[in-house]
Short mmCIF file of N, CA and C in Angstrom, two decimals:
data_model
loop_
_atom_site.label_atom_id
_atom_site.label_comp_id
_atom_site.label_asym_id
_atom_site.label_seq_id
_atom_site.Cartn_x
_atom_site.Cartn_y
_atom_site.Cartn_z
N UNK A 244 -68.72 -56.46 -41.12
CA UNK A 244 -70.13 -56.05 -40.80
C UNK A 244 -69.71 -54.88 -39.77
N UNK A 245 -68.88 -55.12 -38.95
CA UNK A 245 -68.76 -54.08 -37.95
C UNK A 245 -68.18 -52.56 -38.65
N UNK A 246 -67.22 -53.10 -39.38
CA UNK A 246 -66.56 -51.90 -40.14
C UNK A 246 -67.76 -50.95 -41.11
N UNK A 247 -68.77 -51.60 -41.58
CA UNK A 247 -69.79 -51.08 -42.27
C UNK A 247 -70.60 -50.12 -41.61
N UNK A 248 -70.81 -50.35 -40.35
CA UNK A 248 -71.42 -49.72 -39.28
C UNK A 248 -70.68 -48.47 -38.64
N UNK A 249 -69.59 -48.40 -38.93
CA UNK A 249 -68.47 -47.52 -38.05
C UNK A 249 -68.25 -47.93 -36.84
N UNK A 250 -68.18 -49.29 -36.71
CA UNK A 250 -67.47 -49.78 -35.49
C UNK A 250 -66.15 -50.44 -35.80
N UNK A 251 -64.91 -49.78 -34.94
CA UNK A 251 -63.65 -49.90 -35.39
C UNK A 251 -63.06 -50.89 -33.94
N UNK A 252 -62.55 -51.92 -34.46
CA UNK A 252 -61.97 -52.72 -33.36
C UNK A 252 -60.70 -53.56 -34.02
N UNK A 253 -59.66 -53.08 -33.35
CA UNK A 253 -58.33 -53.54 -33.90
C UNK A 253 -57.84 -54.92 -33.23
N UNK A 254 -57.40 -55.90 -34.01
CA UNK A 254 -56.72 -57.11 -33.41
C UNK A 254 -56.00 -56.93 -32.17
N UNK A 255 -55.29 -55.76 -32.36
CA UNK A 255 -54.28 -55.79 -31.06
C UNK A 255 -54.88 -55.43 -29.78
N UNK A 256 -56.18 -54.72 -29.85
CA UNK A 256 -57.04 -54.61 -28.90
C UNK A 256 -57.71 -55.80 -28.35
N UNK A 257 -57.81 -57.10 -28.84
CA UNK A 257 -58.37 -58.35 -28.47
C UNK A 257 -57.19 -59.17 -27.90
N UNK A 258 -57.61 -59.62 -26.43
CA UNK A 258 -56.86 -60.34 -25.90
C UNK A 258 -56.92 -61.81 -26.05
N UNK A 259 -58.18 -62.01 -26.44
CA UNK A 259 -58.65 -63.45 -26.75
C UNK A 259 -60.07 -63.64 -27.00
N UNK A 260 -60.58 -64.50 -27.78
CA UNK A 260 -61.94 -64.93 -28.01
C UNK A 260 -62.41 -66.24 -28.34
N UNK A 261 -63.47 -66.80 -28.14
CA UNK A 261 -63.92 -68.06 -28.22
C UNK A 261 -65.43 -68.14 -28.46
N UNK A 262 -65.86 -69.07 -29.10
CA UNK A 262 -67.33 -69.31 -29.32
C UNK A 262 -67.88 -69.95 -28.05
N UNK A 263 -69.19 -69.53 -27.78
CA UNK A 263 -69.69 -70.14 -26.55
C UNK A 263 -70.64 -71.37 -26.94
N UNK A 264 -70.62 -72.51 -26.22
CA UNK A 264 -71.42 -73.64 -26.43
C UNK A 264 -72.77 -73.30 -26.65
N UNK A 265 -73.58 -73.89 -27.91
CA UNK A 265 -74.93 -73.59 -27.84
C UNK A 265 -75.79 -74.68 -27.96
N UNK A 266 -76.97 -74.69 -27.46
CA UNK A 266 -77.78 -75.78 -27.44
C UNK A 266 -78.46 -76.02 -28.73
N UNK A 267 -78.84 -74.84 -29.50
CA UNK A 267 -79.37 -74.89 -30.57
C UNK A 267 -78.38 -74.91 -31.84
N UNK A 268 -78.36 -76.07 -32.58
CA UNK A 268 -77.46 -76.20 -33.48
C UNK A 268 -77.66 -75.56 -34.56
N UNK A 269 -78.97 -75.08 -34.96
CA UNK A 269 -79.24 -74.18 -35.90
C UNK A 269 -78.83 -72.70 -35.95
N UNK A 270 -78.62 -72.31 -34.69
CA UNK A 270 -78.21 -70.96 -34.38
C UNK A 270 -76.78 -70.73 -34.54
N UNK A 271 -76.25 -69.56 -34.91
CA UNK A 271 -74.52 -69.38 -34.80
C UNK A 271 -74.38 -68.91 -33.45
N UNK A 272 -73.35 -69.50 -33.04
CA UNK A 272 -72.90 -69.33 -31.40
C UNK A 272 -72.50 -67.99 -31.22
N UNK A 273 -72.88 -67.55 -29.81
CA UNK A 273 -72.24 -66.46 -29.23
C UNK A 273 -70.79 -66.46 -29.36
N UNK A 274 -70.14 -65.29 -29.59
CA UNK A 274 -68.71 -65.20 -29.40
C UNK A 274 -68.29 -64.33 -28.14
N UNK A 275 -67.44 -64.82 -27.34
CA UNK A 275 -66.91 -63.92 -26.37
C UNK A 275 -65.51 -63.48 -26.65
N UNK A 276 -65.45 -62.02 -26.65
CA UNK A 276 -64.20 -61.21 -26.82
C UNK A 276 -63.78 -60.78 -25.62
N UNK A 277 -62.44 -61.17 -25.22
CA UNK A 277 -61.80 -60.25 -24.08
C UNK A 277 -60.89 -59.16 -24.61
N UNK A 278 -61.20 -58.08 -24.18
CA UNK A 278 -60.34 -57.04 -24.65
C UNK A 278 -59.16 -56.48 -23.88
N UNK A 279 -58.25 -55.91 -24.41
CA UNK A 279 -56.95 -55.78 -23.44
C UNK A 279 -57.24 -54.69 -22.14
N UNK A 280 -58.21 -53.88 -22.39
CA UNK A 280 -58.36 -52.99 -21.36
C UNK A 280 -60.11 -52.54 -21.13
N UNK A 281 -60.32 -52.12 -20.08
CA UNK A 281 -61.75 -51.66 -19.81
C UNK A 281 -62.25 -50.62 -20.80
N UNK A 282 -61.34 -49.55 -21.03
CA UNK A 282 -61.73 -48.48 -21.51
C UNK A 282 -62.10 -48.95 -23.12
N UNK A 283 -61.46 -49.87 -23.53
CA UNK A 283 -61.71 -50.15 -24.82
C UNK A 283 -63.16 -50.99 -24.86
N UNK A 284 -63.55 -51.81 -23.87
CA UNK A 284 -64.53 -52.67 -23.61
C UNK A 284 -65.78 -51.64 -23.63
N UNK A 285 -65.60 -50.40 -22.75
CA UNK A 285 -66.51 -49.40 -22.71
C UNK A 285 -67.00 -48.74 -23.90
N UNK A 286 -66.01 -48.59 -24.62
CA UNK A 286 -66.14 -47.76 -26.06
C UNK A 286 -66.86 -48.80 -27.09
N UNK A 287 -66.77 -50.04 -27.00
CA UNK A 287 -67.25 -50.97 -28.01
C UNK A 287 -68.68 -51.14 -27.63
N UNK A 288 -68.90 -51.26 -26.40
CA UNK A 288 -70.31 -51.40 -25.82
C UNK A 288 -71.11 -50.06 -26.05
N UNK A 289 -70.27 -48.88 -26.30
CA UNK A 289 -70.99 -47.68 -26.53
C UNK A 289 -71.37 -47.74 -28.02
N UNK A 290 -70.46 -48.18 -28.94
CA UNK A 290 -70.64 -48.30 -30.27
C UNK A 290 -71.76 -49.50 -30.74
N UNK A 291 -71.79 -50.36 -30.02
CA UNK A 291 -72.75 -51.30 -30.16
C UNK A 291 -74.08 -50.76 -30.53
N UNK A 292 -74.46 -49.71 -30.14
CA UNK A 292 -75.98 -49.01 -30.39
C UNK A 292 -76.20 -48.48 -31.77
N UNK A 293 -74.91 -48.61 -32.59
CA UNK A 293 -75.10 -48.49 -33.89
C UNK A 293 -75.31 -49.70 -34.68
N UNK A 294 -75.51 -50.96 -33.98
CA UNK A 294 -76.07 -52.15 -34.60
C UNK A 294 -77.45 -52.47 -34.42
N UNK A 295 -78.09 -51.61 -34.01
CA UNK A 295 -79.63 -51.78 -33.79
C UNK A 295 -80.30 -52.03 -35.01
N UNK A 296 -81.22 -52.92 -35.31
CA UNK A 296 -81.88 -53.46 -36.24
C UNK A 296 -80.89 -54.29 -37.35
N UNK A 297 -80.02 -54.71 -36.66
CA UNK A 297 -79.21 -56.20 -37.12
C UNK A 297 -79.36 -57.23 -36.51
N UNK A 298 -78.59 -58.31 -37.00
CA UNK A 298 -78.54 -59.51 -36.07
C UNK A 298 -77.53 -59.73 -35.25
N UNK A 299 -76.71 -58.55 -35.07
CA UNK A 299 -75.49 -58.72 -34.28
C UNK A 299 -75.63 -57.71 -33.16
N UNK A 300 -75.28 -58.40 -31.85
CA UNK A 300 -75.35 -57.74 -30.69
C UNK A 300 -74.33 -57.64 -29.77
N UNK A 301 -73.95 -56.57 -29.07
CA UNK A 301 -72.59 -56.50 -28.33
C UNK A 301 -73.27 -56.22 -27.07
N UNK A 302 -72.86 -57.19 -26.17
CA UNK A 302 -73.30 -57.27 -24.64
C UNK A 302 -72.24 -57.75 -23.83
N UNK A 303 -72.39 -57.09 -22.44
CA UNK A 303 -71.36 -57.57 -21.27
C UNK A 303 -71.78 -58.96 -21.14
N UNK A 304 -70.71 -59.84 -20.78
CA UNK A 304 -70.58 -61.14 -20.18
C UNK A 304 -70.96 -61.14 -18.70
N UNK A 305 -72.11 -61.37 -18.50
CA UNK A 305 -72.41 -61.28 -16.90
C UNK A 305 -72.42 -62.54 -16.25
N UNK A 306 -72.09 -62.70 -15.04
CA UNK A 306 -72.10 -63.95 -14.39
C UNK A 306 -73.67 -64.33 -14.26
N UNK A 307 -73.84 -65.82 -13.92
CA UNK A 307 -75.25 -66.15 -14.05
C UNK A 307 -76.36 -65.35 -13.18
N UNK A 308 -75.82 -65.17 -12.02
CA UNK A 308 -76.81 -64.32 -10.93
C UNK A 308 -77.15 -62.94 -11.50
N UNK A 309 -75.82 -62.27 -12.20
CA UNK A 309 -76.54 -60.77 -12.58
C UNK A 309 -77.29 -60.91 -14.04
N UNK A 310 -76.86 -62.06 -14.78
CA UNK A 310 -77.68 -62.17 -15.83
C UNK A 310 -79.18 -62.32 -15.43
N UNK A 311 -79.57 -63.30 -14.42
CA UNK A 311 -80.60 -63.45 -14.15
C UNK A 311 -81.43 -62.19 -13.58
N UNK A 312 -80.71 -61.41 -12.86
CA UNK A 312 -81.43 -60.39 -12.54
C UNK A 312 -81.64 -59.26 -13.30
N UNK A 313 -80.58 -59.34 -14.30
CA UNK A 313 -80.96 -58.29 -15.59
C UNK A 313 -82.32 -58.85 -16.40
N UNK A 314 -82.44 -60.15 -16.45
CA UNK A 314 -83.40 -60.81 -17.05
C UNK A 314 -84.82 -60.37 -16.46
N UNK A 315 -84.82 -60.72 -15.07
CA UNK A 315 -86.21 -59.96 -14.35
C UNK A 315 -86.33 -58.55 -14.51
N UNK A 316 -85.22 -57.72 -14.57
CA UNK A 316 -85.47 -56.28 -14.55
C UNK A 316 -85.93 -55.86 -16.05
N UNK A 317 -85.50 -56.67 -16.97
CA UNK A 317 -86.10 -56.38 -18.50
C UNK A 317 -87.59 -56.72 -18.54
N UNK A 318 -88.08 -57.78 -17.68
CA UNK A 318 -89.14 -58.21 -17.52
C UNK A 318 -90.12 -57.07 -16.84
N UNK A 319 -89.44 -56.59 -15.72
CA UNK A 319 -90.34 -55.59 -15.03
C UNK A 319 -90.57 -54.42 -15.96
N UNK A 320 -89.79 -53.98 -16.74
CA UNK A 320 -89.65 -52.84 -17.53
C UNK A 320 -90.64 -53.10 -18.73
N UNK A 321 -90.59 -54.30 -19.23
CA UNK A 321 -91.67 -54.47 -20.17
C UNK A 321 -93.24 -54.47 -19.69
N UNK A 322 -93.32 -54.84 -18.26
CA UNK A 322 -94.44 -54.67 -17.53
C UNK A 322 -94.82 -53.35 -17.14
N UNK A 323 -93.90 -52.44 -17.54
CA UNK A 323 -93.81 -50.95 -16.87
C UNK A 323 -93.99 -50.70 -15.41
N UNK A 324 -93.30 -51.67 -15.00
CA UNK A 324 -93.11 -51.51 -13.48
C UNK A 324 -92.05 -50.67 -12.83
N UNK A 325 -91.15 -50.70 -13.80
CA UNK A 325 -89.82 -49.83 -13.60
C UNK A 325 -89.71 -49.04 -15.13
N UNK A 326 -89.18 -47.88 -15.12
CA UNK A 326 -88.90 -47.08 -16.27
C UNK A 326 -87.89 -47.63 -17.16
N UNK A 327 -86.78 -48.19 -16.61
CA UNK A 327 -85.62 -48.56 -17.42
C UNK A 327 -84.72 -49.44 -16.58
N UNK A 328 -84.04 -50.12 -17.35
CA UNK A 328 -82.78 -51.08 -16.95
C UNK A 328 -81.46 -51.26 -17.74
N UNK A 329 -80.52 -51.29 -17.43
CA UNK A 329 -79.12 -51.38 -18.05
C UNK A 329 -78.16 -51.97 -17.30
N UNK A 330 -77.21 -52.42 -17.92
CA UNK A 330 -75.96 -52.91 -17.14
C UNK A 330 -74.76 -52.19 -17.59
N UNK A 331 -73.66 -51.95 -16.61
CA UNK A 331 -72.51 -51.13 -16.83
C UNK A 331 -71.54 -51.58 -15.94
N UNK A 332 -70.50 -51.98 -16.43
CA UNK A 332 -69.55 -52.51 -15.34
C UNK A 332 -69.80 -53.94 -14.82
N UNK A 333 -70.73 -54.81 -15.45
CA UNK A 333 -71.20 -55.81 -15.06
C UNK A 333 -72.20 -55.71 -13.83
N UNK A 334 -72.49 -54.56 -13.84
CA UNK A 334 -73.76 -54.19 -12.53
C UNK A 334 -75.03 -53.90 -13.24
N UNK A 335 -76.18 -54.30 -12.45
CA UNK A 335 -77.39 -54.13 -13.06
C UNK A 335 -77.92 -52.83 -12.55
N UNK A 336 -78.36 -52.08 -13.32
CA UNK A 336 -79.27 -50.84 -12.80
C UNK A 336 -80.68 -50.68 -13.13
N UNK A 337 -81.37 -50.08 -12.44
CA UNK A 337 -82.88 -49.92 -12.86
C UNK A 337 -83.22 -48.37 -12.72
N UNK A 338 -83.99 -47.81 -13.16
CA UNK A 338 -84.59 -46.57 -13.08
C UNK A 338 -85.94 -46.80 -12.47
N UNK A 339 -86.48 -46.09 -11.59
CA UNK A 339 -87.71 -46.20 -11.19
C UNK A 339 -88.87 -45.44 -11.72
N UNK A 340 -89.94 -45.70 -11.95
CA UNK A 340 -91.00 -44.54 -12.61
C UNK A 340 -91.09 -43.51 -11.63
N UNK A 341 -91.78 -42.48 -12.61
CA UNK A 341 -91.83 -41.14 -11.90
C UNK A 341 -91.37 -39.96 -12.63
N UNK A 342 -91.46 -38.65 -11.95
CA UNK A 342 -90.98 -37.47 -12.59
C UNK A 342 -89.45 -37.74 -12.56
N UNK A 343 -88.82 -36.88 -13.37
CA UNK A 343 -87.33 -36.81 -13.53
C UNK A 343 -86.72 -36.75 -11.89
N UNK A 344 -87.34 -36.04 -11.10
CA UNK A 344 -86.83 -35.85 -9.56
C UNK A 344 -87.04 -36.88 -8.92
N UNK A 345 -88.27 -37.76 -9.22
CA UNK A 345 -88.54 -38.85 -8.35
C UNK A 345 -87.91 -40.19 -8.84
N UNK A 346 -87.58 -40.34 -10.05
CA UNK A 346 -87.08 -41.54 -10.74
C UNK A 346 -85.95 -41.95 -10.27
N UNK A 347 -85.71 -42.38 -9.02
CA UNK A 347 -84.16 -42.80 -8.48
C UNK A 347 -83.52 -44.08 -9.53
N UNK A 348 -82.19 -43.80 -9.51
CA UNK A 348 -81.56 -44.87 -10.18
C UNK A 348 -80.84 -45.71 -9.01
N UNK A 349 -81.03 -47.07 -9.07
CA UNK A 349 -80.78 -48.05 -8.28
C UNK A 349 -79.88 -48.94 -8.71
N UNK A 350 -78.75 -49.52 -8.13
CA UNK A 350 -77.97 -50.63 -8.43
C UNK A 350 -78.45 -52.02 -7.90
N UNK A 351 -78.95 -52.84 -8.46
CA UNK A 351 -79.63 -53.99 -8.07
C UNK A 351 -78.34 -55.22 -7.87
N UNK A 352 -78.37 -55.63 -6.82
CA UNK A 352 -77.15 -56.79 -6.17
C UNK A 352 -77.94 -58.16 -6.15
N UNK A 353 -79.03 -58.11 -5.66
CA UNK A 353 -79.86 -59.24 -5.36
C UNK A 353 -81.13 -59.28 -5.83
N UNK A 354 -81.56 -60.34 -6.42
CA UNK A 354 -82.88 -60.87 -7.12
C UNK A 354 -83.98 -60.24 -6.08
N UNK A 355 -83.75 -60.52 -4.76
CA UNK A 355 -84.92 -59.99 -3.63
C UNK A 355 -85.26 -58.60 -3.79
N UNK A 356 -84.15 -57.76 -4.43
CA UNK A 356 -84.43 -56.29 -4.21
C UNK A 356 -85.26 -56.11 -5.20
N UNK A 357 -85.52 -56.78 -6.30
CA UNK A 357 -86.61 -56.46 -7.39
C UNK A 357 -87.95 -56.98 -6.91
N UNK A 358 -87.98 -57.74 -5.62
CA UNK A 358 -89.49 -58.25 -5.33
C UNK A 358 -90.39 -57.22 -5.01
N UNK A 359 -89.88 -55.98 -4.74
CA UNK A 359 -90.78 -54.79 -4.29
C UNK A 359 -91.61 -54.26 -5.67
N UNK A 360 -90.81 -54.51 -6.62
CA UNK A 360 -91.39 -53.60 -7.82
C UNK A 360 -92.30 -54.59 -8.75
N UNK A 361 -92.56 -55.87 -8.24
CA UNK A 361 -93.30 -56.97 -8.85
C UNK A 361 -94.84 -56.42 -8.90
#
Protein backbone atom coordinates (compact mmCIF):
# COMPACT_ATOMS: atom_id res chain seq x y z
CA UNK A 1 0.00 0.00 0.00
CA UNK A 2 2.85 2.40 0.75
CA UNK A 3 4.44 1.78 -2.67
CA UNK A 4 1.17 2.67 -4.41
CA UNK A 5 1.27 6.09 -2.69
CA UNK A 6 4.89 6.73 -3.65
CA UNK A 7 6.27 6.06 -0.17
CA UNK A 8 9.51 4.14 -0.37
CA UNK A 9 11.05 2.31 2.55
CA UNK A 10 13.74 -0.30 2.16
CA UNK A 11 14.01 -3.23 4.58
CA UNK A 12 17.68 -2.33 5.20
CA UNK A 13 16.45 1.00 6.65
CA UNK A 14 14.43 -0.81 9.35
CA UNK A 15 16.25 -1.70 12.55
CA UNK A 16 13.26 -3.44 14.13
CA UNK A 17 9.48 -3.55 14.25
CA UNK A 18 6.68 -5.05 16.34
CA UNK A 19 2.92 -4.66 16.84
CA UNK A 20 1.62 -2.75 19.85
CA UNK A 21 -0.85 -4.53 22.11
CA UNK A 22 -4.42 -3.41 21.44
CA UNK A 23 -7.37 -3.41 23.84
CA UNK A 24 -9.76 -3.68 20.89
CA UNK A 25 -9.45 -7.15 19.34
CA UNK A 26 -11.48 -6.07 16.27
CA UNK A 27 -8.97 -3.38 15.37
CA UNK A 28 -5.69 -4.04 13.57
CA UNK A 29 -2.77 -3.32 15.91
CA UNK A 30 -0.53 -0.32 15.44
CA UNK A 31 2.98 -1.25 14.37
CA UNK A 32 6.11 0.38 15.78
CA UNK A 33 9.00 0.66 13.33
CA UNK A 34 12.47 1.69 14.43
CA UNK A 35 14.52 3.08 11.56
CA UNK A 36 18.29 2.95 11.28
CA UNK A 37 18.72 6.73 11.50
CA UNK A 38 16.78 9.93 12.22
CA UNK A 39 17.12 11.28 8.70
CA UNK A 40 15.10 8.31 7.39
CA UNK A 41 12.54 8.80 10.17
CA UNK A 42 12.09 12.47 9.25
CA UNK A 43 11.73 11.60 5.55
CA UNK A 44 9.18 8.85 6.27
CA UNK A 45 7.13 11.20 8.47
CA UNK A 46 7.17 13.80 5.67
CA UNK A 47 6.05 11.22 3.09
CA UNK A 48 3.25 10.13 5.43
CA UNK A 49 1.20 13.13 4.29
CA UNK A 50 0.61 11.23 1.03
CA UNK A 51 -1.55 8.77 3.00
CA UNK A 52 -4.25 11.34 3.79
CA UNK A 53 -7.68 9.82 3.16
CA UNK A 54 -6.51 6.24 3.77
CA UNK A 55 -6.67 4.17 6.94
CA UNK A 56 -2.87 4.12 7.23
CA UNK A 57 -1.16 6.65 9.51
CA UNK A 58 2.49 7.42 10.17
CA UNK A 59 3.14 9.12 13.50
CA UNK A 60 6.00 9.64 15.88
CA UNK A 61 5.97 7.34 18.90
CA UNK A 62 5.76 9.77 21.82
CA UNK A 63 6.26 9.07 25.50
CA UNK A 64 2.96 9.16 27.41
CA UNK A 65 3.58 12.67 28.79
CA UNK A 66 4.14 14.16 25.32
CA UNK A 67 1.27 12.14 23.83
CA UNK A 68 -1.06 13.63 26.48
CA UNK A 69 0.26 17.14 25.76
CA UNK A 70 -0.21 16.61 22.00
CA UNK A 71 -3.78 15.33 22.58
CA UNK A 72 -4.64 18.40 24.69
CA UNK A 73 -3.07 20.71 22.08
CA UNK A 74 -5.20 19.09 19.33
CA UNK A 75 -8.29 19.70 21.47
CA UNK A 76 -7.33 23.37 21.84
CA UNK A 77 -6.85 23.60 18.07
CA UNK A 78 -10.27 22.04 17.50
CA UNK A 79 -11.74 24.65 19.88
CA UNK A 80 -9.89 27.34 17.85
CA UNK A 81 -7.96 28.49 20.93
CA UNK A 82 -4.66 27.98 19.12
CA UNK A 83 -3.96 28.10 15.40
CA UNK A 84 -2.17 24.76 14.95
CA UNK A 85 -0.17 22.02 16.63
CA UNK A 86 2.30 19.35 15.51
CA UNK A 87 5.14 17.19 16.74
CA UNK A 88 8.69 17.06 15.46
CA UNK A 89 11.60 15.12 16.95
CA UNK A 90 9.22 13.99 19.72
CA UNK A 91 8.56 17.60 20.80
CA UNK A 92 5.09 19.19 20.81
CA UNK A 93 4.74 22.57 19.07
CA UNK A 94 1.83 25.00 19.01
CA UNK A 95 1.23 28.08 16.91
CA UNK A 96 -0.76 30.83 18.60
CA UNK A 97 -3.69 32.63 16.97
CA UNK A 98 -3.07 36.00 15.39
CA UNK A 99 -1.58 37.64 12.36
CA UNK A 100 1.58 36.07 10.92
CA UNK A 101 3.68 38.59 12.90
CA UNK A 102 1.84 37.81 16.17
CA UNK A 103 1.41 34.03 15.76
CA UNK A 104 4.29 32.75 17.87
CA UNK A 105 5.46 29.15 17.67
CA UNK A 106 6.12 27.58 21.07
CA UNK A 107 7.55 24.26 22.24
CA UNK A 108 5.32 22.82 24.97
CA UNK A 109 7.16 20.72 27.55
CA UNK A 110 4.58 20.56 30.36
CA UNK A 111 0.79 20.23 30.38
CA UNK A 112 0.60 23.30 32.66
CA UNK A 113 1.93 25.45 29.80
CA UNK A 114 -1.31 24.80 27.86
CA UNK A 115 -3.53 26.00 30.76
CA UNK A 116 -3.32 29.66 29.70
CA UNK A 117 -4.85 28.84 26.30
CA UNK A 118 -7.94 27.03 27.64
